[in-house]
PDB file of C-alpha atoms in Angstrom:
ATOM      1  CA  MET A   1     -64.285  28.619   0.720  1.00  0.00           C
ATOM      2  CA  PRO A   2     -62.321  26.187  -1.389  1.00  0.00           C
ATOM      3  CA  PRO A   3     -63.994  24.380  -4.331  1.00  0.00           C
ATOM      4  CA  PRO A   4     -65.304  20.883  -3.692  1.00  0.00           C
ATOM      5  CA  PRO A   5     -62.853  18.074  -4.359  1.00  0.00           C
ATOM      6  CA  PRO A   6     -63.021  16.535  -7.848  1.00  0.00           C
ATOM      7  CA  PRO A   7     -65.063  13.339  -8.178  1.00  0.00           C
ATOM      8  CA  PRO A   8     -63.208  10.075  -8.263  1.00  0.00           C
ATOM      9  CA  PRO A   9     -62.246   8.927 -11.801  1.00  0.00           C
ATOM     10  CA  ASN A  10     -64.965   7.220 -13.958  1.00  0.00           C
ATOM     11  CA  GLN A  11     -67.775   8.631 -11.838  1.00  0.00           C
ATOM     12  CA  PRO A  12     -69.811  11.624 -12.975  1.00  0.00           C
ATOM     13  CA  ALA A  13     -70.221  14.604 -10.696  1.00  0.00           C
ATOM     14  CA  GLN A  14     -73.451  14.757  -8.728  1.00  0.00           C
ATOM     15  CA  TRP A  15     -74.034  18.390  -9.622  1.00  0.00           C
ATOM     16  CA  PRO A  16     -72.185  20.882 -11.765  1.00  0.00           C
ATOM     17  CA  PRO A  17     -70.266  23.834 -10.428  1.00  0.00           C
ATOM     18  CA  PRO A  18     -72.295  27.045 -10.308  1.00  0.00           C
ATOM     19  CA  GLY A  19     -72.850  28.609 -13.786  1.00  0.00           C
ATOM     20  CA  GLN A  20     -71.923  25.457 -15.720  1.00  0.00           C
ATOM     21  CA  GLN A  21     -73.961  22.672 -17.201  1.00  0.00           C
ATOM     22  CA  ALA A  22     -73.451  19.075 -16.268  1.00  0.00           C
ATOM     23  CA  VAL A  23     -71.107  17.118 -18.514  1.00  0.00           C
ATOM     24  CA  GLY A  24     -71.657  13.471 -19.314  1.00  0.00           C
ATOM     25  CA  GLN A  25     -74.747  11.504 -20.143  1.00  0.00           C
ATOM     26  CA  SER A  26     -77.846  13.401 -21.113  1.00  0.00           C
ATOM     27  CA  PRO A  27     -81.059  12.465 -19.422  1.00  0.00           C
ATOM     28  CA  LYS A  28     -82.542   9.222 -20.770  1.00  0.00           C
ATOM     29  CA  ARG A  29     -85.639   9.524 -22.910  1.00  0.00           C
ATOM     30  CA  SER A  30     -88.364   6.996 -22.866  1.00  0.00           C
ATOM     31  CA  ILE A  31     -88.006   4.557 -25.765  1.00  0.00           C
ATOM     32  CA  ASN A  32     -91.756   4.003 -25.838  1.00  0.00           C
ATOM     33  CA  PRO A  33     -92.454   6.487 -28.707  1.00  0.00           C
ATOM     34  CA  ILE A  34     -89.634   4.977 -30.773  1.00  0.00           C
ATOM     35  CA  VAL A  35     -90.896   1.452 -30.175  1.00  0.00           C
ATOM     36  CA  VAL A  36     -94.479   2.454 -30.985  1.00  0.00           C
ATOM     37  CA  ILE A  37     -93.438   4.149 -34.251  1.00  0.00           C
ATOM     38  CA  GLY A  38     -91.332   1.122 -35.201  1.00  0.00           C
ATOM     39  CA  VAL A  39     -94.175  -1.289 -34.504  1.00  0.00           C
ATOM     40  CA  ILE A  40     -96.593   0.846 -36.536  1.00  0.00           C
ATOM     41  CA  ALA A  41     -94.144   0.959 -39.461  1.00  0.00           C
ATOM     42  CA  VAL A  42     -93.679  -2.829 -39.364  1.00  0.00           C
ATOM     43  CA  VAL A  43     -97.447  -3.393 -39.251  1.00  0.00           C
ATOM     44  CA  ILE A  44     -97.972  -1.086 -42.245  1.00  0.00           C
ATOM     45  CA  VAL A  45     -95.222  -2.787 -44.257  1.00  0.00           C
ATOM     46  CA  LEU A  46     -96.607  -6.242 -43.446  1.00  0.00           C
ATOM     47  CA  ALA A  47    -100.172  -5.186 -44.261  1.00  0.00           C
ATOM     48  CA  VAL A  48     -99.226  -3.700 -47.634  1.00  0.00           C
ATOM     49  CA  GLY A  49     -96.936  -6.629 -48.463  1.00  0.00           C
ATOM     50  CA  GLY A  50     -99.583  -9.113 -47.415  1.00  0.00           C
ATOM     51  CA  PHE A  51    -102.238  -7.411 -49.517  1.00  0.00           C
ATOM     52  CA  LEU A  52    -100.010  -7.295 -52.606  1.00  0.00           C
ATOM     53  CA  GLY A  53     -98.926 -10.895 -52.061  1.00  0.00           C
ATOM     54  CA  TYR A  54    -102.532 -11.977 -51.673  1.00  0.00           C
ATOM     55  CA  LYS A  55    -103.526 -10.224 -54.911  1.00  0.00           C
ATOM     56  CA  GLN A  56    -100.596 -11.792 -56.788  1.00  0.00           C
ATOM     57  CA  PHE A  57    -101.102 -15.281 -55.362  1.00  0.00           C
ATOM     58  CA  PHE A  58    -104.844 -15.335 -55.885  1.00  0.00           C
ATOM     59  CA  LYS A  59    -104.769 -13.339 -59.102  1.00  0.00           C
ATOM     60  CA  SER A  60    -107.562 -14.667 -61.200  1.00  0.00           C
ATOM     61  CA  GLY A  61    -107.919 -14.338 -64.898  1.00  0.00           C
ATOM     62  CA  PRO A  62    -110.956 -12.912 -66.585  1.00  0.00           C
ATOM     63  CA  SER A  63    -114.018 -14.456 -64.988  1.00  0.00           C
ATOM     64  CA  SER A  64    -116.623 -14.984 -67.699  1.00  0.00           C
ATOM     65  CA  PRO A  65    -116.051 -17.129 -70.802  1.00  0.00           C
ATOM     66  CA  GLU A  66    -116.574 -14.016 -72.926  1.00  0.00           C
ATOM     67  CA  ASP A  67    -113.859 -12.127 -71.004  1.00  0.00           C
ATOM     68  CA  GLN A  68    -111.491 -15.088 -71.335  1.00  0.00           C
ATOM     69  CA  ILE A  69    -112.067 -15.244 -75.101  1.00  0.00           C
ATOM     70  CA  ARG A  70    -111.547 -11.480 -75.475  1.00  0.00           C
ATOM     71  CA  SER A  71    -108.286 -11.846 -73.549  1.00  0.00           C
ATOM     72  CA  VAL A  72    -107.078 -14.577 -75.936  1.00  0.00           C
ATOM     73  CA  VAL A  73    -107.961 -12.415 -78.962  1.00  0.00           C
ATOM     74  CA  GLN A  74    -106.075  -9.475 -77.431  1.00  0.00           C
ATOM     75  CA  ARG A  75    -103.007 -11.641 -76.782  1.00  0.00           C
ATOM     76  CA  GLU A  76    -103.128 -12.949 -80.374  1.00  0.00           C
ATOM     77  CA  VAL A  77    -103.174  -9.365 -81.670  1.00  0.00           C
ATOM     78  CA  GLN A  78    -100.181  -8.525 -79.447  1.00  0.00           C
ATOM     79  CA  ALA A  79     -98.314 -11.554 -80.797  1.00  0.00           C
ATOM     80  CA  TRP A  80     -99.075 -10.491 -84.400  1.00  0.00           C
ATOM     81  CA  ASN A  81     -97.974  -6.911 -83.741  1.00  0.00           C
ATOM     82  CA  ASN A  82     -94.751  -8.218 -82.142  1.00  0.00           C
ATOM     83  CA  SER A  83     -94.167 -10.549 -85.133  1.00  0.00           C
ATOM     84  CA  ASP A  84     -94.402 -13.595 -82.868  1.00  0.00           C
ATOM     85  CA  PHE A  85     -95.930 -16.329 -85.011  1.00  0.00           C
ATOM     86  CA  SER A  86     -94.882 -19.345 -82.963  1.00  0.00           C
ATOM     87  CA  TYR A  87     -97.465 -21.802 -81.666  1.00  0.00           C
ATOM     88  CA  ASN A  88     -98.536 -20.805 -78.161  1.00  0.00           C
ATOM     89  CA  PRO A  89    -100.417 -23.581 -76.333  1.00  0.00           C
ATOM     90  CA  GLU A  90    -102.031 -20.974 -74.061  1.00  0.00           C
ATOM     91  CA  LEU A  91    -103.701 -19.333 -77.070  1.00  0.00           C
ATOM     92  CA  TYR A  92    -104.205 -22.066 -79.660  1.00  0.00           C
ATOM     93  CA  CYS A  93    -105.867 -25.476 -79.431  1.00  0.00           C
ATOM     94  CA  LYS A  94    -103.856 -28.672 -79.831  1.00  0.00           C
ATOM     95  CA  ALA A  95    -105.500 -29.382 -83.198  1.00  0.00           C
ATOM     96  CA  ASN A  96    -103.748 -26.319 -84.666  1.00  0.00           C
ATOM     97  CA  SER A  97    -100.282 -27.111 -83.288  1.00  0.00           C
ATOM     98  CA  SER A  98     -99.187 -28.782 -86.546  1.00  0.00           C
ATOM     99  CA  GLN A  99     -99.662 -25.511 -88.444  1.00  0.00           C
ATOM    100  CA  ASP A 100     -96.715 -23.958 -86.588  1.00  0.00           C
ATOM    101  CA  GLN A 101     -93.933 -24.038 -89.207  1.00  0.00           C
ATOM    102  CA  ALA A 102     -96.007 -23.039 -92.223  1.00  0.00           C
ATOM    103  CA  GLY A 103     -97.852 -20.450 -90.155  1.00  0.00           C
ATOM    104  CA  GLN A 104     -94.643 -18.755 -89.022  1.00  0.00           C
ATOM    105  CA  LYS A 105     -93.375 -18.144 -92.561  1.00  0.00           C
ATOM    106  CA  GLU A 106     -96.752 -17.060 -93.902  1.00  0.00           C
ATOM    107  CA  GLY A 107     -97.346 -14.893 -90.833  1.00  0.00           C
ATOM    108  CA  ARG A 108     -94.081 -13.012 -91.311  1.00  0.00           C
ATOM    109  CA  GLU A 109     -94.885 -12.326 -94.967  1.00  0.00           C
ATOM    110  CA  LEU A 110     -98.409 -11.133 -94.180  1.00  0.00           C
ATOM    111  CA  ARG A 111     -97.188  -8.996 -91.268  1.00  0.00           C
ATOM    112  CA  THR A 112     -94.683  -7.272 -93.582  1.00  0.00           C
ATOM    113  CA  GLN A 113     -97.406  -6.505 -96.137  1.00  0.00           C
ATOM    114  CA  ALA A 114    -100.282  -5.614 -93.816  1.00  0.00           C
ATOM    115  CA  GLY A 115     -98.527  -3.944 -90.881  1.00  0.00           C
ATOM    116  CA  LYS A 116     -99.913  -3.940 -87.365  1.00  0.00           C
ATOM    117  CA  MET A 117    -103.394  -5.244 -86.698  1.00  0.00           C
ATOM    118  CA  SER A 118    -106.304  -4.254 -84.495  1.00  0.00           C
ATOM    119  CA  VAL A 119    -109.301  -6.471 -83.820  1.00  0.00           C
ATOM    120  CA  SER A 120    -112.657  -5.672 -82.294  1.00  0.00           C
ATOM    121  CA  VAL A 121    -114.829  -8.484 -80.980  1.00  0.00           C
ATOM    122  CA  ASP A 122    -118.338  -7.957 -82.341  1.00  0.00           C
ATOM    123  CA  SER A 123    -120.135 -10.953 -80.813  1.00  0.00           C
ATOM    124  CA  ILE A 124    -119.489 -14.204 -78.983  1.00  0.00           C
ATOM    125  CA  HIS A 125    -121.852 -17.179 -79.262  1.00  0.00           C
ATOM    126  CA  LEU A 126    -121.245 -19.884 -76.643  1.00  0.00           C
ATOM    127  CA  THR A 127    -122.408 -23.480 -77.006  1.00  0.00           C
ATOM    128  CA  GLY A 128    -121.017 -25.559 -74.157  1.00  0.00           C
ATOM    129  CA  ASP A 129    -117.239 -25.814 -74.583  1.00  0.00           C
ATOM    130  CA  GLN A 130    -117.302 -24.239 -78.048  1.00  0.00           C
ATOM    131  CA  ALA A 131    -117.688 -20.648 -79.158  1.00  0.00           C
ATOM    132  CA  THR A 132    -118.061 -18.763 -82.407  1.00  0.00           C
ATOM    133  CA  VAL A 133    -116.578 -15.282 -82.294  1.00  0.00           C
ATOM    134  CA  ASP A 134    -117.343 -12.611 -84.886  1.00  0.00           C
ATOM    135  CA  VAL A 135    -114.578 -10.027 -85.166  1.00  0.00           C
ATOM    136  CA  THR A 136    -113.657  -7.061 -87.315  1.00  0.00           C
ATOM    137  CA  VAL A 137    -110.003  -6.847 -88.333  1.00  0.00           C
ATOM    138  CA  LYS A 138    -108.169  -3.684 -89.376  1.00  0.00           C
ATOM    139  CA  PHE A 139    -104.614  -3.489 -90.712  1.00  0.00           C
ATOM    140  CA  GLN A 140    -102.234  -0.559 -90.503  1.00  0.00           C
ATOM    141  CA  ASN A 141    -101.320  -0.667 -94.204  1.00  0.00           C
ATOM    142  CA  ALA A 142    -104.970  -0.775 -95.336  1.00  0.00           C
ATOM    143  CA  PRO A 143    -106.476   2.314 -93.694  1.00  0.00           C
ATOM    144  CA  GLY A 144    -110.223   2.629 -93.923  1.00  0.00           C
ATOM    145  CA  LYS A 145    -110.669  -1.037 -94.824  1.00  0.00           C
ATOM    146  CA  THR A 146    -112.005  -3.646 -92.441  1.00  0.00           C
ATOM    147  CA  ALA A 147    -112.309  -7.394 -92.760  1.00  0.00           C
ATOM    148  CA  PRO A 148    -115.068  -9.239 -90.911  1.00  0.00           C
ATOM    149  CA  SER A 149    -114.006 -12.681 -89.761  1.00  0.00           C
ATOM    150  CA  THR A 150    -115.344 -15.564 -87.695  1.00  0.00           C
ATOM    151  CA  MET A 151    -113.125 -17.389 -85.230  1.00  0.00           C
ATOM    152  CA  GLN A 152    -113.733 -20.755 -83.573  1.00  0.00           C
ATOM    153  CA  PHE A 153    -112.837 -21.296 -79.913  1.00  0.00           C
ATOM    154  CA  VAL A 154    -112.843 -24.420 -77.768  1.00  0.00           C
ATOM    155  CA  LYS A 155    -112.429 -24.880 -74.055  1.00  0.00           C
ATOM    156  CA  GLU A 156    -109.377 -27.112 -73.713  1.00  0.00           C
ATOM    157  CA  ASP A 157    -107.650 -28.000 -70.437  1.00  0.00           C
ATOM    158  CA  GLY A 158    -109.984 -25.587 -68.655  1.00  0.00           C
ATOM    159  CA  ARG A 159    -109.047 -22.592 -70.843  1.00  0.00           C
ATOM    160  CA  TRP A 160    -110.563 -21.022 -73.930  1.00  0.00           C
ATOM    161  CA  LYS A 161    -108.304 -21.352 -76.976  1.00  0.00           C
ATOM    162  CA  ASP A 162    -108.470 -20.275 -80.607  1.00  0.00           C
ATOM    163  CA  CYS A 163    -109.171 -23.297 -82.780  1.00  0.00           C
ATOM    164  CA  THR A 164    -109.965 -21.506 -86.031  1.00  0.00           C
ATOM    165  CA  PRO A 165    -108.954 -23.795 -88.906  1.00  0.00           C
ATOM    166  CA  PRO A 166    -106.245 -22.428 -91.188  1.00  0.00           C
ATOM    167  CA  ASP A 167    -107.546 -20.567 -94.227  1.00  0.00           C
ATOM    168  CA  SER A 168    -107.489 -22.990 -97.128  1.00  0.00           C
ATOM    169  CA  SER A 169    -109.212 -20.691 -99.618  1.00  0.00           C
ATOM    170  CA  GLY A 170    -105.908 -19.429-101.005  1.00  0.00           C
ATOM    171  CA  ASP A 171    -106.922 -15.760-100.619  1.00  0.00           C
TER     172      ASP A 171
END
């Protein structure tokens, strides 16, 4: 018996010759698993992104006045250790803004002599929008020595700020 005639051009054969596999398009798979996996991936990405965005957008600072004051002290220590003696309105009250120029020069000289600083907050006494903060200061170049100090804070523009008057004792 002669072989079946070839299919017309551009049309696949209905069945392959005996002993051979069909050539052409493979059977179509359902796209449902691919779509489901894609949707799950998108939902996960949106959930994680939304959570991180929410945390960043609604990021709140330290909640209690004591935590806010400790945060300011920590940022002041970082500024000292980075030799940044410029007036920062987020850390210092407006009353101390005029001390900027003299404070920068004196700060650089003291930083060179004393080295890096660490400060521990010993106590915080709140009275309305004012606070007295007792701290212990240690300097890198004076190991084993500590210096107790008292800082004054005020709540200004809704934030706690260091308003300790400049040292006028000449020490």
